[in-house]
Amino acid sequence: MSRLTIAKALNAGLRRALEADPKVVLAGEDIGKLGGVFRVTEGLQKDFGEARVIDSPLAESGIVGTAVGMALRGYRPVCEMQFDGFTMPAFDQIVNQVAKMRNRSAGRLKMPVVIRIPYGGGIGAVEHHSESPEAYFCHTPGLKVVSPSNAHDAYWMIQQAVASDDPVIFFEPKRRYHERGEVDEHTEPQPLHTSSVVRPGSDVTVLAYGPMVKVCLDAATAAEDEGRSLEVIDLRTLSPLDMTMITESAQKTGRVIIVHEAAVSGGLGGEIAARIGEHCFYSLEAPVLRVGGFDIPYPASRLEEEYLPDLDRVLDGVDRSLAF
Amino acid sequence: MGEMSGSSTDVDFIQLLTPEGTLVSSDEYQNTCTDEQIAGFYRDMTLTRRIDTEATALQRQGELGLWASCLGQEAAQIGSGRALGGQDHVFPTYREHGVAWTLGIDPVDLLRLFRGVDLGGWDPDQTRFNLYTIVIGAQTLHATGYAMGLERDGLVGTGDPDRDAAVIGYLGDGATSQGDVSEAFVFAASYNAPVVFICQNNQWAISEPIERQSRIPLYRRSAGFGFPGVRVDGNDVLAMYAVTQQALERARSGSGPSFIEAYTYRMGAHTTSDDPTKYRLGDEVEHWRLKDPIARVKAYLVRNGAVTEDYFTEIDAEADDLAADLRKRCLELPEPRLVDAFDHVYAEQTPYLEEQKANYAAYLDTFTDDDQEDQLPVQGGVR
Ligand SMILES: Cc1ncc(C[n+]2csc(CCOP(=O)(O)OP(=O)(O)O)c2C)c(N)n1
């Protein structure tokens, strides 16, 4: 057991992945000497060399496009997108090439590529540094999408993503990079595409992932003072969704709120709500509600505390659900 | 390395003023500036540097979330900015504070984005200076498209100096790796667009040296796309002025695009969130300090008795006032309101967004006044 920050846990996980398989290569802007702008790859180039930890030219389409070629040669590339907004120049390669290669080749070719994306707001950044583009990738068949919310999951999920023969979009909650948690390096981890109940409860189910899990846990603590019991589920996997866990909880509480930073319209919450509606219609006491970002571009940083769902907005969602 | 490297200094560049402050000339380019103009460049560069250092200080004190310094790049920016004609347009990166100065942008407006009160505080149509772009290279395509528009509108090659217009698209050395930049070059060449690409090769893209982006000197890139490229001493304001003027004239007259590589150096960190000691050697910085763009102009002015000692004292005093004013007005920038952000998403408001706005306003009303937390200070920072 160690107590690590999420950034350090990812670093340790990547180190183990590099040790475990000589075919694993990391690529991205500034990931070598600098160790990445968030220091997630710190020290890895020093220990594994420039051929395995590659400082790429400043070209995201190039980073992912060459990863496709390397994967076809049997390598397991792990690409770093420096910030969420800068994934978009690589979007074509990700959705048109990475996602479709297996299907196009009738299963003959595999794409064991991981694309790491620090995402979300709350760090006082300028434009394009605070976005939550996960829905674009969840909407693309062929990609798997995950997001850890704590150090233990970060450590294991990155290794599982690297070991997966499917392409994995790996969303890292950047404003939680410096939060510490226990990491158990020895016990067998839970499977990658499963969710966890991080706080059991009976009145309302709150579904969250990545940066919002902490907000929802805090909301659950506050709700307890008002005599309300919230069940908080950390989704961990966004595509495929762990519908078994989601429907079990929805059936138990009859009330569900989905919380994410991304704009609500066309967001992941809508998909989850529809699926719960299909599976649990007769168990529901209230419509499935969403608490998320407004349908406006991510605002200037002085407004982000107000833009991002916080404890009060989650509790407001709980009130609205219980009012039905 | 030699000719093989993007950072090679073996390659000649256009220089009109040496680091010691003496005038030299090349076959193609001569200094045409009067001493009065040169003294004006000194003022522009000194004040730009002061804006830059004040903004860096404001960031250190938590008043800005981030600042991208242009320290050391003043000559590249002032020389090219002062070469702009009255109808020309600029598409900057996020670091062109000196160019903004030459177009009369109020420096406090540059701070708005970095303080996080809005996403860009000036009117691009009125100032002819587009908003800062964070996504590397994207603006080179916008510059090219704008130039294609000028051409279509009959504003190129008319021979009327009050009509003909051109565009400058700025970019960094790192940006030359982006697909968008190659595509901009293709369009510019293919449509003979009146655009001048100015690449400030400051040797670094955050931690990555120019060798990571290019194995040939950058100015040679454009030849492969079919338009001329030239390397200029980017720390020489006179050379930057002369070369940019000629390239803009070429564009306005209908002879098409060109590429200028301003060979310079990023003296400070990439931004206030960056720590260059992790990847850069101190010697290199010292080497470049001797080529300071402002010191050489001062040396010229002193040596030639172009101005009196008072001139420098006056400008220093002006810089002090400018800095104090900038600081004061930065702190006075009004706090934005999230409810206002719903109004600027679409030209025609949508019913659902209107509803979201109303619901949010109603939600805010559920809090009593003493619940309202004070605004949090700008926190953290990023690249
Ligand atoms: C598409 C994209 N990828 C990554 C980044 C993050 N980033 C910001 S500035 C920068 C380096 C830019 O270097 P260069 O183009 O040489 O310009 P400079 O900042 O040195 O003036 C990087 C990687 C970005 N802003 N946009």
XYZ file of C-alpha atoms and ligand atoms in Angstrom:
733
model
C 0.000 0.000 0.000
C 1.188 3.532 -0.757
C -0.369 6.939 -0.488
C -0.010 8.616 -3.852
C -1.441 11.527 -5.766
C -3.364 10.642 -8.906
C -0.487 12.027 -10.999
C 2.055 9.881 -9.154
C -0.220 6.829 -9.336
C -0.488 7.235 -13.113
C 3.259 7.625 -13.280
C 3.752 4.409 -11.287
C 1.188 2.606 -13.455
C 2.868 3.722 -16.658
C 6.230 2.682 -15.265
C 4.902 -0.797 -14.565
C 3.378 -0.992 -18.024
C 6.699 -0.018 -19.608
C 8.490 -2.644 -17.520
C 5.960 -5.349 -18.221
C 6.019 -5.127 -22.004
C 8.860 -3.861 -24.199
C 6.315 -3.042 -26.899
C 4.770 -0.277 -24.817
C 5.824 3.201 -25.994
C 4.707 6.590 -24.736
C 4.414 9.582 -27.045
C 3.369 13.183 -26.580
C 4.429 16.801 -26.428
C 6.841 17.668 -23.618
C 6.533 14.238 -21.978
C 10.306 13.586 -21.990
C 12.672 15.881 -20.126
C 9.858 18.005 -18.752
C 7.858 14.936 -17.721
C 4.682 16.377 -19.234
C 3.082 19.645 -18.228
C 1.416 17.835 -15.307
C 4.535 15.737 -14.604
C 2.642 12.474 -15.121
C 5.547 11.024 -17.134
C 8.258 12.481 -14.908
C 11.459 10.431 -14.907
C 10.202 7.862 -17.414
C 12.323 9.051 -20.322
C 15.382 9.059 -18.087
C 14.764 5.432 -17.140
C 13.380 3.970 -20.366
C 15.135 6.099 -22.982
C 14.062 8.382 -25.779
C 12.902 5.536 -27.991
C 10.248 4.419 -25.515
C 9.248 7.781 -24.103
C 8.990 9.963 -27.156
C 8.887 13.757 -27.204
C 6.679 14.219 -30.248
C 6.609 17.153 -32.634
C 3.821 19.607 -31.869
C 1.224 17.790 -33.957
C -1.655 15.871 -32.405
C -2.900 14.329 -35.628
C 0.666 13.161 -36.125
C 0.917 11.708 -32.636
C -2.213 9.595 -33.014
C -1.742 8.831 -36.704
C 1.759 7.469 -36.132
C 0.453 5.518 -33.142
C -1.933 3.783 -35.537
C 1.021 2.739 -37.692
C 3.067 1.629 -34.705
C 0.143 -0.394 -33.367
C -0.085 -2.122 -36.752
C 3.588 -3.058 -36.253
C 2.799 -4.676 -32.904
C 3.593 -1.790 -30.569
C 1.313 -0.574 -27.811
C 1.391 3.208 -28.013
C 0.178 5.393 -25.170
C -0.417 8.904 -26.498
C -0.681 11.969 -24.320
C -2.868 14.842 -25.461
C -1.536 17.814 -23.524
C -5.012 19.211 -22.800
C -8.582 18.228 -23.650
C -9.040 21.012 -26.229
C -5.962 19.921 -28.162
C -7.358 16.468 -28.792
C -9.427 17.936 -31.584
C -6.642 18.185 -34.174
C -6.325 14.400 -33.653
C -10.066 13.802 -33.755
C -10.033 12.576 -37.341
C -7.357 9.983 -36.611
C -9.157 8.846 -33.464
C -12.706 8.481 -34.780
C -12.019 7.607 -38.403
C -8.940 5.431 -38.025
C -8.256 4.208 -34.492
C -11.912 3.408 -33.825
C -12.572 1.595 -37.088
C -9.469 -0.413 -37.838
C -10.658 -3.641 -36.226
C -14.053 -3.473 -37.855
C -12.665 -2.546 -41.257
C -10.323 -5.517 -41.165
C -13.075 -7.910 -40.057
C -11.253 -8.390 -36.760
C -7.859 -9.180 -38.285
C -6.171 -6.029 -37.060
C -6.115 -4.751 -33.521
C -5.571 -1.235 -32.216
C -4.056 -1.435 -28.727
C -3.710 2.340 -28.465
C -4.343 4.366 -25.321
C -5.061 8.066 -25.651
C -4.584 9.893 -22.365
C -6.499 13.146 -22.056
C -6.288 15.424 -19.010
C -9.812 16.854 -18.912
C -12.227 19.104 -17.107
C -12.052 22.487 -15.463
C -11.371 24.036 -12.110
C -7.727 25.004 -12.493
C -8.097 28.635 -13.569
C -6.968 27.992 -17.111
C -7.411 29.883 -20.382
C -9.619 28.744 -23.274
C -9.415 25.111 -24.527
C -7.775 23.893 -21.292
C -10.886 22.898 -19.337
C -13.154 20.917 -21.607
C -14.994 17.663 -21.159
C -15.233 16.117 -24.621
C -16.004 12.554 -23.480
C -19.383 12.332 -25.209
C -17.793 12.634 -28.663
C -15.782 9.517 -27.988
C -18.567 7.580 -26.252
C -20.613 8.249 -29.392
C -17.975 6.551 -31.537
C -18.341 2.764 -31.851
C -14.993 1.013 -31.602
C -13.582 3.150 -28.813
C -13.630 2.321 -25.146
C -13.718 5.262 -22.774
C -12.776 5.295 -19.106
C -12.027 7.816 -16.387
C -10.559 7.095 -12.946
C -11.460 9.374 -10.058
C -8.890 8.318 -7.473
C -5.276 7.232 -7.170
C -5.916 3.506 -6.768
C -8.037 3.351 -9.915
C -5.602 5.573 -11.774
C -2.769 3.177 -11.003
C -4.640 0.086 -12.117
C -6.837 1.393 -14.876
C -3.922 2.819 -16.849
C -2.226 -0.582 -16.781
C -5.431 -2.328 -17.790
C -5.966 0.166 -20.602
C -2.453 -0.422 -21.916
C -2.978 -4.184 -21.745
C -6.289 -3.968 -23.628
C -6.311 -4.876 -27.299
C -9.043 -2.304 -27.848
C -8.325 1.397 -28.175
C -9.010 3.163 -24.885
C -9.642 6.868 -24.446
C -8.337 7.510 -20.967
C -9.720 10.683 -19.383
C -7.704 11.990 -16.439
C -9.413 14.401 -14.037
C -6.821 17.150 -14.153
C -8.034 19.127 -11.199
C -7.641 16.014 -9.040
C -4.074 15.227 -10.166
C -2.693 16.367 -6.833
C -5.192 14.583 -4.606
C -3.781 11.703 -2.618
C -5.258 8.316 -1.964
C -4.321 4.802 -0.914
C -3.024 2.604 -3.721
C -2.997 -1.131 -3.223
C -0.403 -2.385 -5.704
C -0.835 -6.058 -4.836
C -4.467 -7.113 -4.711
C -5.989 -8.069 -8.047
C -7.878 -4.998 -9.353
C -11.520 -5.008 -10.406
C -12.123 -5.382 -14.153
C -11.647 -2.202 -16.216
C -15.186 -1.857 -17.493
C -17.013 -2.001 -14.198
C -18.379 0.677 -11.911
C -18.117 0.951 -8.107
C -20.471 1.994 -5.369
C -18.244 4.436 -3.535
C -20.866 5.275 -0.940
C -23.936 3.129 -0.335
C -27.283 4.812 0.274
C -30.997 4.290 -0.098
C -32.851 7.478 -1.125
C -31.261 8.697 -4.353
C -28.596 7.263 -6.660
C -25.970 9.775 -7.791
C -23.895 8.727 -10.794
C -20.627 10.518 -11.439
C -17.169 9.979 -12.839
C -13.754 11.574 -12.820
C -13.601 15.024 -11.242
C -17.254 15.018 -10.136
C -17.008 11.970 -7.879
C -15.494 13.986 -5.052
C -18.136 16.709 -5.404
C -20.864 14.061 -5.178
C -19.307 12.367 -2.164
C -19.185 15.738 -0.419
C -22.807 16.323 -1.374
C -23.731 12.934 0.087
C -22.069 13.855 3.377
C -23.950 17.151 3.450
C -27.229 15.410 2.561
C -26.795 13.038 5.468
C -27.109 15.993 7.847
C -30.517 16.601 6.340
C -31.429 12.968 6.873
C -31.058 11.947 3.239
C -29.157 8.927 2.147
C -27.413 9.194 -1.219
C -25.838 6.266 -3.011
C -22.846 7.486 -4.988
C -21.589 5.404 -7.894
C -18.276 6.093 -9.571
C -18.933 5.005 -13.150
C -15.217 4.539 -13.993
C -16.172 3.236 -17.419
C -18.115 5.538 -19.763
C -18.164 3.259 -22.781
C -19.227 0.539 -22.387
C -21.414 1.521 -19.432
C -21.736 -0.889 -16.521
C -25.525 -1.109 -16.802
C -25.718 -3.971 -14.312
C -24.566 -1.809 -11.463
C -26.492 1.235 -12.667
C -29.840 -0.582 -12.962
C -29.413 -2.396 -9.641
C -28.975 0.884 -7.855
C -31.759 2.620 -9.800
C -34.135 -0.173 -8.913
C -33.134 0.037 -5.270
C -33.525 3.808 -4.796
C -36.002 4.643 -7.565
C -34.330 8.011 -8.064
C -31.254 8.796 -10.138
C -29.200 11.919 -10.767
C -26.312 11.980 -13.206
C -23.625 14.576 -12.636
C -20.982 15.646 -15.117
C -19.057 18.771 -16.031
C -19.788 18.505 -19.744
C -22.714 20.426 -21.209
C -25.955 18.517 -20.611
C -27.293 18.564 -24.157
C -26.068 15.539 -26.046
C -23.970 14.569 -23.046
C -23.403 11.177 -21.485
C -26.120 11.842 -18.899
C -28.753 11.755 -21.609
C -27.647 8.309 -22.749
C -27.633 6.950 -19.215
C -31.053 8.443 -18.506
C -32.488 6.822 -21.621
C -31.065 3.437 -20.734
C -32.349 3.632 -17.168
C -35.729 4.584 -18.602
C -35.677 1.505 -20.804
C -34.587 -0.887 -18.058
C -36.156 0.466 -14.894
C -39.308 2.330 -15.914
C -41.527 0.659 -13.334
C -39.037 1.100 -10.493
C -38.622 4.841 -10.902
C -40.202 7.319 -8.486
C -38.942 10.342 -10.436
C -37.555 11.097 -13.877
C -33.815 10.583 -14.147
C -32.281 14.054 -13.704
C -29.078 15.561 -14.991
C -26.821 18.061 -13.279
C -24.148 19.270 -15.648
C -22.489 22.121 -17.438
C -24.711 24.672 -19.119
C -25.002 24.619 -22.895
C -22.457 27.377 -23.297
C -18.811 27.126 -24.291
C -16.608 26.707 -21.235
C -16.484 30.222 -19.814
C -13.605 32.490 -18.789
C -11.916 31.206 -15.663
C -13.393 33.763 -13.255
C -16.749 32.140 -13.975
C -15.787 28.512 -13.795
C -16.547 28.015 -10.106
C -20.063 29.083 -10.961
C -20.233 27.100 -14.197
C -19.076 23.792 -12.743
C -21.622 21.684 -10.875
C -20.879 22.031 -7.167
C -22.254 20.600 -3.956
C -25.225 22.979 -3.976
C -26.199 22.176 -7.534
C -26.049 18.432 -6.745
C -28.192 18.925 -3.641
C -30.603 21.012 -5.687
C -30.869 18.043 -8.050
C -31.580 15.790 -5.049
C -34.338 18.167 -3.913
C -35.874 18.189 -7.367
C -35.796 14.401 -7.538
C -37.355 13.980 -4.108
C -40.046 16.531 -4.953
C -41.671 14.117 -7.408
C 24.131 19.755 -37.465
C 24.879 22.703 -39.744
C 22.344 23.071 -42.525
C 20.529 20.019 -41.306
C 19.109 21.646 -38.233
C 16.224 24.021 -37.765
C 18.263 25.934 -35.210
C 21.382 26.365 -37.290
C 22.998 29.770 -36.997
C 25.390 28.949 -39.847
C 22.714 30.159 -42.183
C 22.842 33.841 -42.946
C 20.042 36.030 -41.896
C 19.060 39.507 -42.875
C 20.508 41.973 -40.421
C 20.597 45.763 -40.599
C 21.600 46.610 -37.039
C 24.245 44.578 -35.239
C 24.073 43.698 -31.556
C 26.677 46.417 -31.023
C 24.346 48.961 -32.554
C 26.012 49.639 -35.890
C 24.147 49.792 -39.160
C 24.986 47.268 -41.849
C 23.273 46.661 -45.152
C 22.548 43.705 -47.343
C 22.138 43.506 -51.091
C 18.427 43.330 -50.955
C 17.514 45.310 -47.890
C 18.600 48.683 -46.569
C 17.577 50.648 -43.586
C 15.143 53.335 -44.682
C 14.163 54.479 -41.226
C 14.967 57.953 -39.962
C 16.543 58.390 -36.550
C 13.212 59.646 -35.361
C 11.541 56.399 -36.405
C 14.304 54.390 -34.772
C 13.826 56.345 -31.562
C 10.119 55.497 -31.870
C 10.947 51.792 -32.123
C 13.011 52.136 -28.970
C 10.002 53.586 -27.191
C 7.669 50.873 -28.533
C 9.980 48.082 -27.466
C 10.676 49.548 -24.036
C 7.000 50.033 -23.296
C 6.134 46.582 -24.622
C 8.725 45.095 -22.312
C 7.292 47.039 -19.427
C 3.771 45.782 -20.149
C 5.194 42.282 -20.280
C 7.129 42.470 -17.011
C 4.201 44.107 -15.243
C 1.869 41.366 -16.449
C 4.339 38.731 -15.255
C 4.409 40.425 -11.852
C 0.611 40.554 -11.752
C 0.509 36.839 -12.430
C 2.995 36.163 -9.643
C 0.738 38.091 -7.286
C -2.256 35.991 -8.221
C -3.989 38.685 -10.265
C -3.667 36.819 -13.574
C -4.185 33.095 -14.028
C -1.454 32.953 -16.624
C 0.797 35.126 -18.752
C 2.658 34.292 -21.966
C 5.670 36.560 -21.991
C 7.184 38.051 -25.158
C 10.420 39.030 -23.410
C 13.229 39.076 -25.977
C 10.844 39.045 -28.935
C 10.123 42.787 -28.944
C 12.044 43.538 -32.128
C 10.309 40.804 -34.125
C 6.947 42.124 -33.003
C 7.503 45.874 -33.142
C 9.427 45.729 -36.424
C 6.733 43.713 -38.161
C 3.844 45.508 -36.459
C 5.113 48.947 -37.425
C 5.389 47.789 -41.050
C 1.624 47.220 -41.220
C -0.329 49.516 -43.474
C -3.609 51.145 -42.546
C -5.749 48.456 -44.217
C -3.751 45.389 -43.205
C -5.039 42.750 -40.808
C -3.284 40.605 -38.208
C -3.984 37.087 -36.984
C -1.861 36.659 -33.845
C -1.018 33.738 -31.570
C -1.340 34.330 -27.797
C 2.009 36.100 -27.459
C 1.862 39.064 -29.840
C 1.632 41.791 -27.188
C 4.090 44.012 -29.076
C 2.135 43.761 -32.309
C -1.029 44.577 -30.355
C 0.735 47.672 -29.050
C 1.522 48.878 -32.572
C -2.176 48.616 -33.452
C -3.192 50.675 -30.475
C -4.797 47.863 -28.465
C -5.255 49.021 -24.883
C -2.797 46.833 -22.916
C -5.355 46.187 -20.198
C -7.457 44.445 -22.842
C -4.626 41.947 -23.308
C -4.912 41.068 -19.638
C -8.595 40.201 -19.744
C -8.096 36.751 -21.247
C -5.244 35.986 -18.854
C -7.151 37.248 -15.824
C -10.089 35.126 -16.891
C -12.735 37.835 -17.074
C -13.487 37.108 -20.719
C -12.115 35.289 -23.736
C -10.683 38.288 -25.605
C -11.263 41.922 -24.882
C -10.975 43.887 -28.106
C -12.976 44.293 -31.297
C -11.064 42.547 -34.098
C -12.861 44.450 -36.847
C -12.123 47.806 -35.386
C -8.541 47.076 -34.308
C -7.619 44.882 -37.316
C -6.086 42.533 -34.748
C -7.866 39.211 -34.407
C -8.438 37.640 -30.998
C -5.676 35.562 -29.441
C -5.740 31.894 -30.456
C -4.679 29.172 -28.070
C -4.893 26.195 -30.415
C -1.504 26.070 -32.076
C -1.485 26.940 -35.764
C -5.250 27.370 -36.231
C -4.923 31.087 -36.967
C -2.689 30.559 -40.011
C -5.663 29.129 -41.874
C -7.859 32.018 -40.738
C -5.242 34.497 -41.938
C -5.129 32.768 -45.306
C -8.894 32.698 -45.675
C -9.124 36.354 -44.735
C -6.492 37.154 -47.340
C -8.448 35.163 -49.931
C -11.445 37.311 -49.020
C -9.498 40.541 -49.492
C -8.490 39.375 -52.926
C -12.076 38.512 -53.878
C -13.220 41.907 -52.638
C -10.888 43.596 -55.097
C -8.598 44.959 -52.420
C -5.372 43.556 -53.821
C -3.236 44.776 -56.716
C -5.296 47.867 -57.511
C -2.239 50.107 -57.252
C -4.157 52.399 -54.937
C -2.250 52.582 -51.645
C -5.410 53.538 -49.812
C -7.134 50.399 -51.012
C -4.665 47.556 -51.246
C -4.504 45.350 -48.180
C -2.694 42.287 -46.872
C -2.675 39.991 -43.851
C -0.004 38.870 -41.421
C -0.452 35.473 -39.790
C 1.880 34.945 -36.847
C 3.046 31.533 -35.667
C 5.686 29.915 -33.519
C 8.384 27.441 -34.498
C 6.477 24.626 -32.795
C 3.408 25.475 -34.834
C 5.190 24.621 -38.062
C 4.635 20.951 -37.169
C 0.858 21.271 -37.169
C -1.137 20.002 -40.091
C -3.143 23.234 -40.119
C -0.011 25.230 -40.897
C 0.897 23.025 -43.853
C -2.667 23.346 -45.087
C -2.484 27.133 -44.721
C 0.667 27.119 -46.837
C -1.037 25.028 -49.490
C -4.056 27.326 -49.680
C -1.973 30.493 -49.605
C 0.188 29.291 -52.469
C -2.621 27.782 -54.437
C -4.774 30.937 -54.346
C -1.860 33.368 -54.380
C -3.315 34.870 -51.224
C -2.003 38.213 -49.952
C -0.698 36.808 -46.684
C 2.647 37.084 -44.929
C 3.425 34.317 -42.463
C 5.731 35.496 -39.713
C 7.230 32.719 -37.663
C 8.960 33.840 -34.508
C 11.461 31.048 -34.145
C 12.177 31.501 -30.450
C 13.921 28.092 -30.436
C 11.522 26.392 -28.035
C 8.008 24.976 -28.015
C 7.554 24.659 -24.255
C 10.309 22.088 -23.519
C 10.956 20.958 -27.060
C 13.834 22.501 -28.989
C 13.429 23.473 -32.628
C 15.306 20.297 -33.665
C 12.219 18.369 -32.579
C 10.117 20.214 -35.149
C 12.452 20.668 -38.086
C 15.662 19.316 -39.521
C 16.038 22.170 -41.974
C 16.079 25.899 -41.310
C 12.442 26.912 -41.150
C 12.636 29.670 -43.719
C 13.260 27.025 -46.359
C 9.929 25.359 -45.702
C 7.921 27.755 -47.838
C 9.912 27.012 -50.994
C 8.467 23.537 -50.989
C 4.998 25.037 -51.041
C 5.898 27.457 -53.808
C 6.465 30.829 -52.194
C 9.532 32.675 -50.951
C 10.943 32.447 -47.455
C 13.566 34.528 -45.725
C 15.371 34.361 -42.412
C 15.754 37.603 -40.512
C 17.615 38.493 -37.344
C 14.527 38.586 -35.189
C 16.277 40.685 -32.566
C 16.918 43.422 -35.115
C 13.957 45.744 -35.307
C 15.233 47.501 -38.450
C 15.617 44.274 -40.389
C 12.224 43.042 -39.258
C 10.685 46.330 -40.347
C 12.341 46.353 -43.773
C 11.671 42.728 -44.613
C 8.062 42.782 -43.411
C 7.389 45.974 -45.318
C 8.641 44.415 -48.514
C 6.671 41.203 -47.993
C 3.478 43.126 -47.261
C 4.014 45.270 -50.333
C 4.447 42.147 -52.410
C 1.219 40.713 -51.007
C -0.775 43.916 -51.485
C 0.398 44.225 -55.064
C -0.926 40.772 -55.900
C 2.328 38.823 -55.982
C 1.204 36.375 -53.335
C 2.303 34.956 -50.011
C 5.666 34.913 -48.315
C 7.213 33.512 -45.205
C 9.460 35.313 -42.747
C 11.396 33.411 -40.125
C 12.290 35.807 -37.325
C 15.246 34.137 -35.681
C 14.929 35.058 -32.024
C 14.789 33.643 -28.529
C 12.298 33.227 -25.731
C 14.146 34.802 -22.820
C 11.610 33.903 -20.179
C 9.613 30.776 -19.479
C 7.120 29.562 -22.073
C 4.389 30.894 -19.789
C 4.203 31.621 -16.088
C 3.257 27.941 -15.509
C 6.426 26.648 -17.097
C 9.774 25.898 -15.480
C 12.497 26.081 -18.152
C 15.261 25.024 -15.757
C 14.001 21.477 -16.345
C 15.149 21.474 -19.954
C 17.167 24.571 -20.870
C 20.761 25.503 -20.164
C 21.637 28.803 -18.507
C 24.493 29.401 -20.970
C 22.078 29.610 -23.824
C 20.099 32.347 -22.128
C 23.297 34.285 -21.436
C 24.330 33.961 -25.065
C 21.076 35.506 -26.192
C 21.087 38.216 -23.561
C 24.013 39.746 -25.453
C 21.790 40.068 -28.491
C 19.087 41.979 -26.695
C 16.825 43.772 -29.182
C 16.400 46.928 -27.116
C 20.014 47.394 -26.015
C 21.266 47.499 -29.576
C 18.836 50.237 -30.596
C 19.850 52.225 -27.562
C 23.499 51.751 -28.488
C 22.750 53.030 -31.980
C 20.853 56.068 -30.723
C 23.598 56.964 -28.244
C 26.459 56.401 -30.639
C 24.874 58.579 -33.310
C 23.682 61.236 -30.954
C 20.222 60.739 -32.364
C 18.555 61.586 -29.078
C 19.651 63.209 -25.853
C 20.026 61.332 -22.567
C 16.716 62.908 -21.520
C 14.915 60.839 -24.113
C 15.719 57.623 -22.272
C 14.791 59.116 -18.913
C 11.470 60.291 -20.283
C 10.660 56.889 -21.690
C 11.542 55.202 -18.429
C 9.180 57.566 -16.666
C 6.499 56.865 -19.256
C 7.009 53.128 -18.701
C 6.600 53.582 -14.944
C 3.331 55.409 -15.483
C 2.129 52.854 -17.979
C 2.871 50.015 -15.562
C 1.150 51.720 -12.645
C -1.880 52.468 -14.778
C -1.984 48.929 -16.114
C -1.858 47.479 -12.615
C -4.574 49.782 -11.375
C -6.900 49.083 -14.274
C -6.248 45.352 -14.132
C -7.496 45.274 -10.561
C -10.490 47.350 -11.553
C -11.610 45.048 -14.349
C -15.224 44.216 -13.552
C -16.077 40.682 -12.540
C -18.069 38.865 -15.209
C -21.484 37.277 -14.522
C -22.323 33.792 -15.683
C -25.913 34.714 -16.555
C -24.524 37.040 -19.227
C -22.614 34.180 -20.864
C -25.884 32.629 -22.080
C -26.445 35.584 -24.390
C -23.380 35.160 -26.560
C -23.667 31.567 -27.707
C -25.893 32.092 -30.745
C -26.961 35.013 -32.898
C -30.545 33.807 -32.442
C -31.158 32.686 -28.889
C -32.612 29.180 -28.608
C -35.638 28.447 -26.439
C -33.814 25.751 -24.463
C -30.869 28.005 -23.649
C -33.269 30.760 -22.648
C -34.914 28.258 -20.314
C -31.558 27.187 -18.862
C -30.698 30.804 -18.227
C -34.023 31.482 -16.506
C -33.722 28.332 -14.394
C -30.230 29.279 -13.388
C -31.270 32.803 -12.445
C -34.105 31.334 -10.362
C -31.656 28.936 -8.732
C -29.358 31.856 -7.832
C -32.326 33.621 -6.256
C -32.766 30.751 -3.805
C -29.585 31.873 -2.059
C -29.837 34.740 0.385
C -27.313 37.540 0.058
C -25.071 36.465 2.942
C -24.830 32.967 1.431
C -23.092 34.400 -1.577
C -19.451 33.653 -1.320
C -16.905 36.259 -2.221
C -15.318 35.768 -5.621
C -12.484 33.330 -5.389
C -9.074 34.573 -6.455
C -7.757 33.293 -9.752
C -6.202 29.987 -8.894
C -3.642 27.720 -10.392
C -2.450 28.217 -13.894
C -1.797 26.379 -17.025
C 0.106 26.463 -20.175
C -2.990 22.159 -30.793
C -2.258 22.477 -29.547
N -1.478 21.556 -28.972
C -0.827 21.813 -27.826
C -0.945 23.028 -27.230
C -0.218 23.313 -25.923
N 0.838 24.286 -26.173
C 0.639 25.605 -25.966
S 1.906 26.508 -26.481
C 2.807 25.147 -26.966
C 4.155 25.338 -27.587
C 4.087 26.314 -28.726
O 5.333 26.524 -29.302
P 5.544 27.520 -30.501
O 4.567 27.252 -31.592
O 6.974 27.467 -30.862
O 5.168 28.958 -29.913
P 5.804 29.744 -28.672
O 4.863 29.540 -27.515
O 7.170 29.235 -28.420
O 5.794 31.180 -29.073
C 2.078 23.992 -26.699
C 2.555 22.630 -26.947
C -1.777 23.985 -27.857
N -1.958 25.207 -27.329
N -2.412 23.696 -29.002
